[in-house]
Amino acid sequence: MGQCGITSSKTVLVFLNLIFWAAAGILCYVGAYVFITYDDYDHFFEDVYTLIPAVIIIAVGALLFLIGLIGCCATVRESHCGLTTFVVILLLVFMTEVAVVVLGYIYRAKVENEVNTSIMKVYDEYNGTNSNAQSRAIDYIQRQLQCCGIHNFSDWKHTHWYEESKNNSVPISCCKIAGCTGSLTHPEDLYQEGCEALVVKKLQEIMMYVIWTALTFAAIQMLGMLCACVVLCRRSKDPAYELLISGGTIA
């Protein structure tokens, strides 16, 4: 019965190590996705520490490649030292992922205040040229999120760009149909929803991706630690198994 328990745990452990390799790629992808998205939305929040969960999750992904290698070798060879190292590293990574979840929730709560503080400033610095970073950022989110202005398209009336252009229009990136010129005389051609709420929602969704990814793989790592501990405990409590592994015979 004990031998059956060890064999089952080893089988699950080898399978989990294969999952760890897949998880490593997924974690690195999620972290990279956060970085790329941050580059598109970085004008709307100034706290670069929001990227800390993404940095950690990429580091964890890289470490999981090594963990998978150690775990497979230690499981196949049934190395006590290797399995112990495997469990310790998994425990450290598990604690790191718990930290990612906590930080994710903290920064997710801060996103709204960050965007509310900075978005007006970004719109005020809009000048409609492609060389202006703020202009590129605003045109991008208005097209991408299908929104216009901060709360609605009428917010453009209070910007420097509107006052200087004096053509009673909003940027073409506010247009939802072809042939639209952005004229406020045809508001039905413009996106009706403001961008502030949508930017907040997008950034919070991204942070939730990080949180759920970390939680999912933390649960898998707990299972990996449990299986490794079962193998270690069975070996230490079963002298007959130790004798069998060392090549001896059982009287």
PDB file of C-alpha atoms in Angstrom:
ATOM      1  CA  MET A   1       0.000   0.000   0.000  1.00  0.00           C
ATOM      2  CA  GLY A   2       2.883   2.339   0.906  1.00  0.00           C
ATOM      3  CA  GLN A   3       4.671   1.504  -2.365  1.00  0.00           C
ATOM      4  CA  CYS A   4       1.478   2.308  -4.280  1.00  0.00           C
ATOM      5  CA  GLY A   5       1.264   5.680  -2.532  1.00  0.00           C
ATOM      6  CA  ILE A   6       4.858   6.513  -3.474  1.00  0.00           C
ATOM      7  CA  THR A   7       4.371   5.454  -7.103  1.00  0.00           C
ATOM      8  CA  SER A   8       1.193   7.543  -7.408  1.00  0.00           C
ATOM      9  CA  SER A   9       2.896  10.570  -5.852  1.00  0.00           C
ATOM     10  CA  LYS A  10       5.892  10.191  -8.158  1.00  0.00           C
ATOM     11  CA  THR A  11       3.636   9.957 -11.222  1.00  0.00           C
ATOM     12  CA  VAL A  12       1.736  13.070 -10.217  1.00  0.00           C
ATOM     13  CA  LEU A  13       5.003  14.843  -9.413  1.00  0.00           C
ATOM     14  CA  VAL A  14       6.518  14.111 -12.838  1.00  0.00           C
ATOM     15  CA  PHE A  15       3.291  15.332 -14.475  1.00  0.00           C
ATOM     16  CA  LEU A  16       3.344  18.500 -12.338  1.00  0.00           C
ATOM     17  CA  ASN A  17       6.929  19.220 -13.358  1.00  0.00           C
ATOM     18  CA  LEU A  18       5.832  19.156 -16.980  1.00  0.00           C
ATOM     19  CA  ILE A  19       3.061  21.586 -16.019  1.00  0.00           C
ATOM     20  CA  PHE A  20       5.680  23.793 -14.327  1.00  0.00           C
ATOM     21  CA  TRP A  21       7.508  24.132 -17.648  1.00  0.00           C
ATOM     22  CA  ALA A  22       4.280  25.136 -19.368  1.00  0.00           C
ATOM     23  CA  ALA A  23       3.479  27.456 -16.460  1.00  0.00           C
ATOM     24  CA  ALA A  24       6.865  29.136 -16.830  1.00  0.00           C
ATOM     25  CA  GLY A  25       6.021  30.117 -20.384  1.00  0.00           C
ATOM     26  CA  ILE A  26       2.549  31.327 -19.400  1.00  0.00           C
ATOM     27  CA  LEU A  27       3.869  33.411 -16.500  1.00  0.00           C
ATOM     28  CA  CYS A  28       6.501  35.047 -18.699  1.00  0.00           C
ATOM     29  CA  TYR A  29       3.813  35.767 -21.311  1.00  0.00           C
ATOM     30  CA  VAL A  30       1.502  37.380 -18.732  1.00  0.00           C
ATOM     31  CA  GLY A  31       4.348  39.486 -17.339  1.00  0.00           C
ATOM     32  CA  ALA A  32       5.376  40.610 -20.830  1.00  0.00           C
ATOM     33  CA  TYR A  33       1.733  41.426 -21.656  1.00  0.00           C
ATOM     34  CA  VAL A  34       1.550  43.702 -18.605  1.00  0.00           C
ATOM     35  CA  PHE A  35       4.741  45.496 -19.686  1.00  0.00           C
ATOM     36  CA  ILE A  36       3.475  46.007 -23.238  1.00  0.00           C
ATOM     37  CA  THR A  37       0.114  47.304 -21.996  1.00  0.00           C
ATOM     38  CA  TYR A  38       1.857  49.590 -19.510  1.00  0.00           C
ATOM     39  CA  ASP A  39       3.746  51.129 -22.418  1.00  0.00           C
ATOM     40  CA  ASP A  40       0.406  51.998 -24.056  1.00  0.00           C
ATOM     41  CA  TYR A  41      -1.173  53.411 -20.885  1.00  0.00           C
ATOM     42  CA  ASP A  42       1.831  54.728 -18.929  1.00  0.00           C
ATOM     43  CA  HIS A  43       0.779  58.361 -19.416  1.00  0.00           C
ATOM     44  CA  PHE A  44      -2.333  57.727 -17.335  1.00  0.00           C
ATOM     45  CA  PHE A  45      -0.619  56.673 -14.126  1.00  0.00           C
ATOM     46  CA  GLU A  46       2.700  57.810 -12.694  1.00  0.00           C
ATOM     47  CA  ASP A  47       3.422  55.047 -10.164  1.00  0.00           C
ATOM     48  CA  VAL A  48       5.971  52.788 -11.878  1.00  0.00           C
ATOM     49  CA  TYR A  49       5.794  50.471  -8.861  1.00  0.00           C
ATOM     50  CA  THR A  50       2.583  49.152 -10.405  1.00  0.00           C
ATOM     51  CA  LEU A  51       4.895  47.035 -12.559  1.00  0.00           C
ATOM     52  CA  ILE A  52       6.391  45.226  -9.549  1.00  0.00           C
ATOM     53  CA  PRO A  53       3.911  42.286  -9.742  1.00  0.00           C
ATOM     54  CA  ALA A  54       4.763  41.875 -13.443  1.00  0.00           C
ATOM     55  CA  VAL A  55       8.512  41.899 -12.739  1.00  0.00           C
ATOM     56  CA  ILE A  56       8.091  39.302  -9.994  1.00  0.00           C
ATOM     57  CA  ILE A  57       5.887  37.062 -12.110  1.00  0.00           C
ATOM     58  CA  ILE A  58       8.441  37.042 -14.968  1.00  0.00           C
ATOM     59  CA  ALA A  59      11.184  36.153 -12.473  1.00  0.00           C
ATOM     60  CA  VAL A  60       9.001  33.349 -11.085  1.00  0.00           C
ATOM     61  CA  GLY A  61       8.359  32.097 -14.622  1.00  0.00           C
ATOM     62  CA  ALA A  62      12.105  31.920 -15.313  1.00  0.00           C
ATOM     63  CA  LEU A  63      12.657  30.128 -11.991  1.00  0.00           C
ATOM     64  CA  LEU A  64       9.957  27.570 -12.799  1.00  0.00           C
ATOM     65  CA  PHE A  65      12.022  26.307 -15.738  1.00  0.00           C
ATOM     66  CA  LEU A  66      14.791  25.465 -13.270  1.00  0.00           C
ATOM     67  CA  ILE A  67      12.315  24.014 -10.757  1.00  0.00           C
ATOM     68  CA  GLY A  68      10.837  21.717 -13.397  1.00  0.00           C
ATOM     69  CA  LEU A  69      14.296  20.435 -14.303  1.00  0.00           C
ATOM     70  CA  ILE A  70      15.275  19.830 -10.660  1.00  0.00           C
ATOM     71  CA  GLY A  71      11.916  18.208  -9.909  1.00  0.00           C
ATOM     72  CA  CYS A  72      12.057  15.787 -12.847  1.00  0.00           C
ATOM     73  CA  CYS A  73      15.638  14.705 -12.144  1.00  0.00           C
ATOM     74  CA  ALA A  74      15.036  14.349  -8.400  1.00  0.00           C
ATOM     75  CA  THR A  75      11.801  12.385  -8.917  1.00  0.00           C
ATOM     76  CA  VAL A  76      13.201   9.970 -11.502  1.00  0.00           C
ATOM     77  CA  ARG A  77      16.392   9.352  -9.483  1.00  0.00           C
ATOM     78  CA  GLU A  78      14.471   9.506  -6.187  1.00  0.00           C
ATOM     79  CA  SER A  79      17.167  11.739  -4.753  1.00  0.00           C
ATOM     80  CA  HIS A  80      16.441  12.750  -1.149  1.00  0.00           C
ATOM     81  CA  CYS A  81      18.629  15.841  -1.480  1.00  0.00           C
ATOM     82  CA  GLY A  82      17.102  16.771  -4.834  1.00  0.00           C
ATOM     83  CA  LEU A  83      13.525  16.392  -3.615  1.00  0.00           C
ATOM     84  CA  THR A  84      14.294  18.401  -0.485  1.00  0.00           C
ATOM     85  CA  THR A  85      15.791  21.190  -2.615  1.00  0.00           C
ATOM     86  CA  PHE A  86      12.760  20.985  -4.886  1.00  0.00           C
ATOM     87  CA  VAL A  87      10.346  21.418  -1.956  1.00  0.00           C
ATOM     88  CA  VAL A  88      12.311  24.344  -0.477  1.00  0.00           C
ATOM     89  CA  ILE A  89      12.461  26.201  -3.809  1.00  0.00           C
ATOM     90  CA  LEU A  90       8.767  25.552  -4.421  1.00  0.00           C
ATOM     91  CA  LEU A  91       7.964  26.927  -0.986  1.00  0.00           C
ATOM     92  CA  LEU A  92       9.944  30.103  -1.703  1.00  0.00           C
ATOM     93  CA  VAL A  93       8.238  30.519  -5.073  1.00  0.00           C
ATOM     94  CA  PHE A  94       4.846  29.900  -3.460  1.00  0.00           C
ATOM     95  CA  MET A  95       5.531  32.678  -0.921  1.00  0.00           C
ATOM     96  CA  THR A  96       6.621  34.952  -3.772  1.00  0.00           C
ATOM     97  CA  GLU A  97       3.389  34.316  -5.650  1.00  0.00           C
ATOM     98  CA  VAL A  98       1.385  35.091  -2.527  1.00  0.00           C
ATOM     99  CA  ALA A  99       3.280  38.410  -2.426  1.00  0.00           C
ATOM    100  CA  VAL A 100       2.339  38.987  -6.078  1.00  0.00           C
ATOM    101  CA  VAL A 101      -1.345  38.458  -5.237  1.00  0.00           C
ATOM    102  CA  VAL A 102      -1.166  40.900  -2.308  1.00  0.00           C
ATOM    103  CA  LEU A 103       0.678  43.544  -4.355  1.00  0.00           C
ATOM    104  CA  GLY A 104      -1.725  42.998  -7.239  1.00  0.00           C
ATOM    105  CA  TYR A 105      -4.714  43.797  -5.039  1.00  0.00           C
ATOM    106  CA  ILE A 106      -2.942  46.842  -3.566  1.00  0.00           C
ATOM    107  CA  TYR A 107      -2.056  48.335  -6.953  1.00  0.00           C
ATOM    108  CA  ARG A 108      -5.407  47.388  -8.441  1.00  0.00           C
ATOM    109  CA  ALA A 109      -7.053  49.556  -5.780  1.00  0.00           C
ATOM    110  CA  LYS A 110      -4.666  52.437  -6.580  1.00  0.00           C
ATOM    111  CA  VAL A 111      -5.287  52.420 -10.337  1.00  0.00           C
ATOM    112  CA  GLU A 112      -8.468  54.525 -10.195  1.00  0.00           C
ATOM    113  CA  ASN A 113      -6.872  57.318  -8.148  1.00  0.00           C
ATOM    114  CA  GLU A 114      -3.799  57.292 -10.389  1.00  0.00           C
ATOM    115  CA  VAL A 115      -5.862  57.620 -13.570  1.00  0.00           C
ATOM    116  CA  ASN A 116      -8.181  60.258 -12.090  1.00  0.00           C
ATOM    117  CA  THR A 117      -5.169  62.357 -11.103  1.00  0.00           C
ATOM    118  CA  SER A 118      -3.278  62.190 -14.385  1.00  0.00           C
ATOM    119  CA  ILE A 119      -5.827  61.920 -17.193  1.00  0.00           C
ATOM    120  CA  MET A 120      -6.830  65.610 -17.173  1.00  0.00           C
ATOM    121  CA  LYS A 121      -3.183  66.625 -17.454  1.00  0.00           C
ATOM    122  CA  VAL A 122      -2.662  64.280 -20.409  1.00  0.00           C
ATOM    123  CA  TYR A 123      -5.681  65.673 -22.260  1.00  0.00           C
ATOM    124  CA  ASP A 124      -4.498  69.236 -21.626  1.00  0.00           C
ATOM    125  CA  GLU A 125      -1.140  68.408 -23.234  1.00  0.00           C
ATOM    126  CA  TYR A 126      -2.760  66.980 -26.382  1.00  0.00           C
ATOM    127  CA  ASN A 127      -1.783  68.892 -29.554  1.00  0.00           C
ATOM    128  CA  GLY A 128      -2.883  66.465 -32.273  1.00  0.00           C
ATOM    129  CA  THR A 129       0.601  65.767 -33.681  1.00  0.00           C
ATOM    130  CA  ASN A 130       2.150  62.314 -33.973  1.00  0.00           C
ATOM    131  CA  SER A 131       5.402  63.614 -32.478  1.00  0.00           C
ATOM    132  CA  ASN A 132       3.638  64.365 -29.184  1.00  0.00           C
ATOM    133  CA  ALA A 133       3.598  61.331 -26.851  1.00  0.00           C
ATOM    134  CA  GLN A 134       0.418  62.435 -25.072  1.00  0.00           C
ATOM    135  CA  SER A 135      -1.370  62.859 -28.403  1.00  0.00           C
ATOM    136  CA  ARG A 136      -0.366  59.387 -29.547  1.00  0.00           C
ATOM    137  CA  ALA A 137      -1.485  57.899 -26.214  1.00  0.00           C
ATOM    138  CA  ILE A 138      -4.905  59.589 -26.322  1.00  0.00           C
ATOM    139  CA  ASP A 139      -5.563  58.770 -29.972  1.00  0.00           C
ATOM    140  CA  TYR A 140      -4.582  55.155 -29.261  1.00  0.00           C
ATOM    141  CA  ILE A 141      -6.915  54.650 -26.296  1.00  0.00           C
ATOM    142  CA  GLN A 142      -9.822  56.453 -27.983  1.00  0.00           C
ATOM    143  CA  ARG A 143      -9.581  54.117 -30.968  1.00  0.00           C
ATOM    144  CA  GLN A 144      -8.742  51.026 -28.930  1.00  0.00           C
ATOM    145  CA  LEU A 145     -11.376  51.511 -26.219  1.00  0.00           C
ATOM    146  CA  GLN A 146     -13.891  53.271 -28.498  1.00  0.00           C
ATOM    147  CA  CYS A 147     -14.285  56.277 -26.239  1.00  0.00           C
ATOM    148  CA  CYS A 148     -14.023  60.042 -26.483  1.00  0.00           C
ATOM    149  CA  GLY A 149     -12.997  62.598 -23.876  1.00  0.00           C
ATOM    150  CA  ILE A 150     -12.626  62.013 -20.162  1.00  0.00           C
ATOM    151  CA  HIS A 151     -16.306  61.519 -19.284  1.00  0.00           C
ATOM    152  CA  ASN A 152     -17.772  62.153 -22.764  1.00  0.00           C
ATOM    153  CA  PHE A 153     -16.879  63.974 -25.985  1.00  0.00           C
ATOM    154  CA  SER A 154     -17.933  67.383 -24.577  1.00  0.00           C
ATOM    155  CA  ASP A 155     -14.835  67.361 -22.340  1.00  0.00           C
ATOM    156  CA  TRP A 156     -12.765  68.312 -25.372  1.00  0.00           C
ATOM    157  CA  LYS A 157     -14.309  71.806 -25.240  1.00  0.00           C
ATOM    158  CA  HIS A 158     -12.249  72.495 -22.112  1.00  0.00           C
ATOM    159  CA  THR A 159      -8.864  71.547 -23.575  1.00  0.00           C
ATOM    160  CA  HIS A 160      -6.122  73.828 -24.974  1.00  0.00           C
ATOM    161  CA  TRP A 161      -6.231  71.938 -28.265  1.00  0.00           C
ATOM    162  CA  TYR A 162      -9.939  72.788 -28.767  1.00  0.00           C
ATOM    163  CA  GLU A 163      -9.408  76.454 -27.914  1.00  0.00           C
ATOM    164  CA  GLU A 164      -6.487  76.753 -30.325  1.00  0.00           C
ATOM    165  CA  SER A 165      -8.062  74.830 -33.209  1.00  0.00           C
ATOM    166  CA  LYS A 166     -11.321  76.855 -33.080  1.00  0.00           C
ATOM    167  CA  ASN A 167     -13.093  74.486 -35.470  1.00  0.00           C
ATOM    168  CA  ASN A 168     -15.753  73.108 -33.111  1.00  0.00           C
ATOM    169  CA  SER A 169     -14.525  69.550 -33.446  1.00  0.00           C
ATOM    170  CA  VAL A 170     -12.848  66.757 -31.537  1.00  0.00           C
ATOM    171  CA  PRO A 171      -9.948  64.531 -32.705  1.00  0.00           C
ATOM    172  CA  ILE A 172     -10.771  62.093 -35.495  1.00  0.00           C
ATOM    173  CA  SER A 173      -9.871  59.258 -33.119  1.00  0.00           C
ATOM    174  CA  CYS A 174     -13.274  59.968 -31.516  1.00  0.00           C
ATOM    175  CA  CYS A 175     -15.072  59.000 -34.729  1.00  0.00           C
ATOM    176  CA  LYS A 176     -16.945  55.723 -34.847  1.00  0.00           C
ATOM    177  CA  ILE A 177     -17.846  55.780 -38.568  1.00  0.00           C
ATOM    178  CA  ALA A 178     -15.893  56.327 -41.775  1.00  0.00           C
ATOM    179  CA  GLY A 179     -16.034  59.832 -43.252  1.00  0.00           C
ATOM    180  CA  CYS A 180     -16.471  61.468 -39.840  1.00  0.00           C
ATOM    181  CA  THR A 181     -14.517  64.705 -39.362  1.00  0.00           C
ATOM    182  CA  GLY A 182     -14.949  64.957 -35.602  1.00  0.00           C
ATOM    183  CA  SER A 183     -17.363  67.873 -35.896  1.00  0.00           C
ATOM    184  CA  LEU A 184     -19.499  68.483 -32.805  1.00  0.00           C
ATOM    185  CA  THR A 185     -22.400  69.369 -35.088  1.00  0.00           C
ATOM    186  CA  HIS A 186     -22.759  65.597 -35.670  1.00  0.00           C
ATOM    187  CA  PRO A 187     -22.380  64.085 -32.202  1.00  0.00           C
ATOM    188  CA  GLU A 188     -24.045  60.872 -33.357  1.00  0.00           C
ATOM    189  CA  ASP A 189     -20.845  60.109 -35.328  1.00  0.00           C
ATOM    190  CA  LEU A 190     -18.726  60.168 -32.159  1.00  0.00           C
ATOM    191  CA  TYR A 191     -18.083  57.650 -29.409  1.00  0.00           C
ATOM    192  CA  GLN A 192     -20.400  58.533 -26.552  1.00  0.00           C
ATOM    193  CA  GLU A 193     -18.576  56.944 -23.626  1.00  0.00           C
ATOM    194  CA  GLY A 194     -15.726  58.686 -21.800  1.00  0.00           C
ATOM    195  CA  CYS A 195     -12.249  57.158 -21.598  1.00  0.00           C
ATOM    196  CA  GLU A 196     -11.512  57.555 -17.887  1.00  0.00           C
ATOM    197  CA  ALA A 197     -13.732  54.709 -16.686  1.00  0.00           C
ATOM    198  CA  LEU A 198     -12.627  52.436 -19.534  1.00  0.00           C
ATOM    199  CA  VAL A 199      -8.916  53.026 -18.889  1.00  0.00           C
ATOM    200  CA  VAL A 200      -9.437  52.213 -15.191  1.00  0.00           C
ATOM    201  CA  LYS A 201     -11.392  49.085 -16.107  1.00  0.00           C
ATOM    202  CA  LYS A 202      -8.710  47.943 -18.586  1.00  0.00           C
ATOM    203  CA  LEU A 203      -5.850  48.404 -16.129  1.00  0.00           C
ATOM    204  CA  GLN A 204      -7.745  46.680 -13.330  1.00  0.00           C
ATOM    205  CA  GLU A 205      -8.527  43.751 -15.643  1.00  0.00           C
ATOM    206  CA  ILE A 206      -4.832  43.407 -16.459  1.00  0.00           C
ATOM    207  CA  MET A 207      -3.958  43.371 -12.761  1.00  0.00           C
ATOM    208  CA  MET A 208      -6.605  40.684 -12.209  1.00  0.00           C
ATOM    209  CA  TYR A 209      -4.959  38.555 -14.909  1.00  0.00           C
ATOM    210  CA  VAL A 210      -1.746  38.733 -12.891  1.00  0.00           C
ATOM    211  CA  ILE A 211      -3.553  37.912  -9.631  1.00  0.00           C
ATOM    212  CA  TRP A 212      -5.479  34.918 -10.996  1.00  0.00           C
ATOM    213  CA  THR A 213      -2.412  33.586 -12.804  1.00  0.00           C
ATOM    214  CA  ALA A 214      -0.379  33.750  -9.598  1.00  0.00           C
ATOM    215  CA  LEU A 215      -3.173  32.103  -7.573  1.00  0.00           C
ATOM    216  CA  THR A 216      -3.631  29.288 -10.089  1.00  0.00           C
ATOM    217  CA  PHE A 217       0.030  28.327 -10.195  1.00  0.00           C
ATOM    218  CA  ALA A 218       0.418  28.772  -6.451  1.00  0.00           C
ATOM    219  CA  ALA A 219      -2.260  26.078  -6.040  1.00  0.00           C
ATOM    220  CA  ILE A 220      -0.404  23.785  -8.480  1.00  0.00           C
ATOM    221  CA  GLN A 221       2.828  24.350  -6.571  1.00  0.00           C
ATOM    222  CA  MET A 222       1.131  23.390  -3.315  1.00  0.00           C
ATOM    223  CA  LEU A 223       0.156  20.083  -4.911  1.00  0.00           C
ATOM    224  CA  GLY A 224       3.749  19.622  -6.091  1.00  0.00           C
ATOM    225  CA  MET A 225       5.090  20.232  -2.584  1.00  0.00           C
ATOM    226  CA  LEU A 226       2.547  17.797  -1.129  1.00  0.00           C
ATOM    227  CA  CYS A 227       3.536  15.007  -3.549  1.00  0.00           C
ATOM    228  CA  ALA A 228       7.254  15.572  -2.955  1.00  0.00           C
ATOM    229  CA  CYS A 229       6.687  15.481   0.802  1.00  0.00           C
ATOM    230  CA  VAL A 230       4.745  12.203   0.472  1.00  0.00           C
ATOM    231  CA  VAL A 231       7.671  10.588  -1.373  1.00  0.00           C
ATOM    232  CA  LEU A 232      10.183  11.920   1.176  1.00  0.00           C
ATOM    233  CA  CYS A 233       8.125  10.820   4.175  1.00  0.00           C
ATOM    234  CA  ARG A 234       7.450   7.341   2.755  1.00  0.00           C
ATOM    235  CA  ARG A 235      11.134   6.811   2.081  1.00  0.00           C
ATOM    236  CA  SER A 236      12.180   7.850   5.564  1.00  0.00           C
ATOM    237  CA  LYS A 237       9.519   5.656   7.252  1.00  0.00           C
ATOM    238  CA  ASP A 238       9.870   2.552   5.088  1.00  0.00           C
ATOM    239  CA  PRO A 239      13.251   0.770   5.568  1.00  0.00           C
ATOM    240  CA  ALA A 240      12.223  -1.951   3.118  1.00  0.00           C
ATOM    241  CA  TYR A 241      11.743   0.657   0.399  1.00  0.00           C
ATOM    242  CA  GLU A 242      15.170   2.174   1.149  1.00  0.00           C
ATOM    243  CA  LEU A 243      16.742  -1.291   0.911  1.00  0.00           C
ATOM    244  CA  LEU A 244      15.001  -1.943  -2.388  1.00  0.00           C
ATOM    245  CA  ILE A 245      16.200   1.361  -3.850  1.00  0.00           C
ATOM    246  CA  SER A 246      19.794   0.723  -2.743  1.00  0.00           C
ATOM    247  CA  GLY A 247      19.789  -2.642  -4.523  1.00  0.00           C
ATOM    248  CA  GLY A 248      19.543  -4.909  -1.473  1.00  0.00           C
ATOM    249  CA  THR A 249      17.146  -7.741  -0.834  1.00  0.00           C
ATOM    250  CA  ILE A 250      14.407  -8.060   1.642  1.00  0.00           C
ATOM    251  CA  ALA A 251      14.627 -11.103   3.924  1.00  0.00           C
TER     252      ALA A 251
END
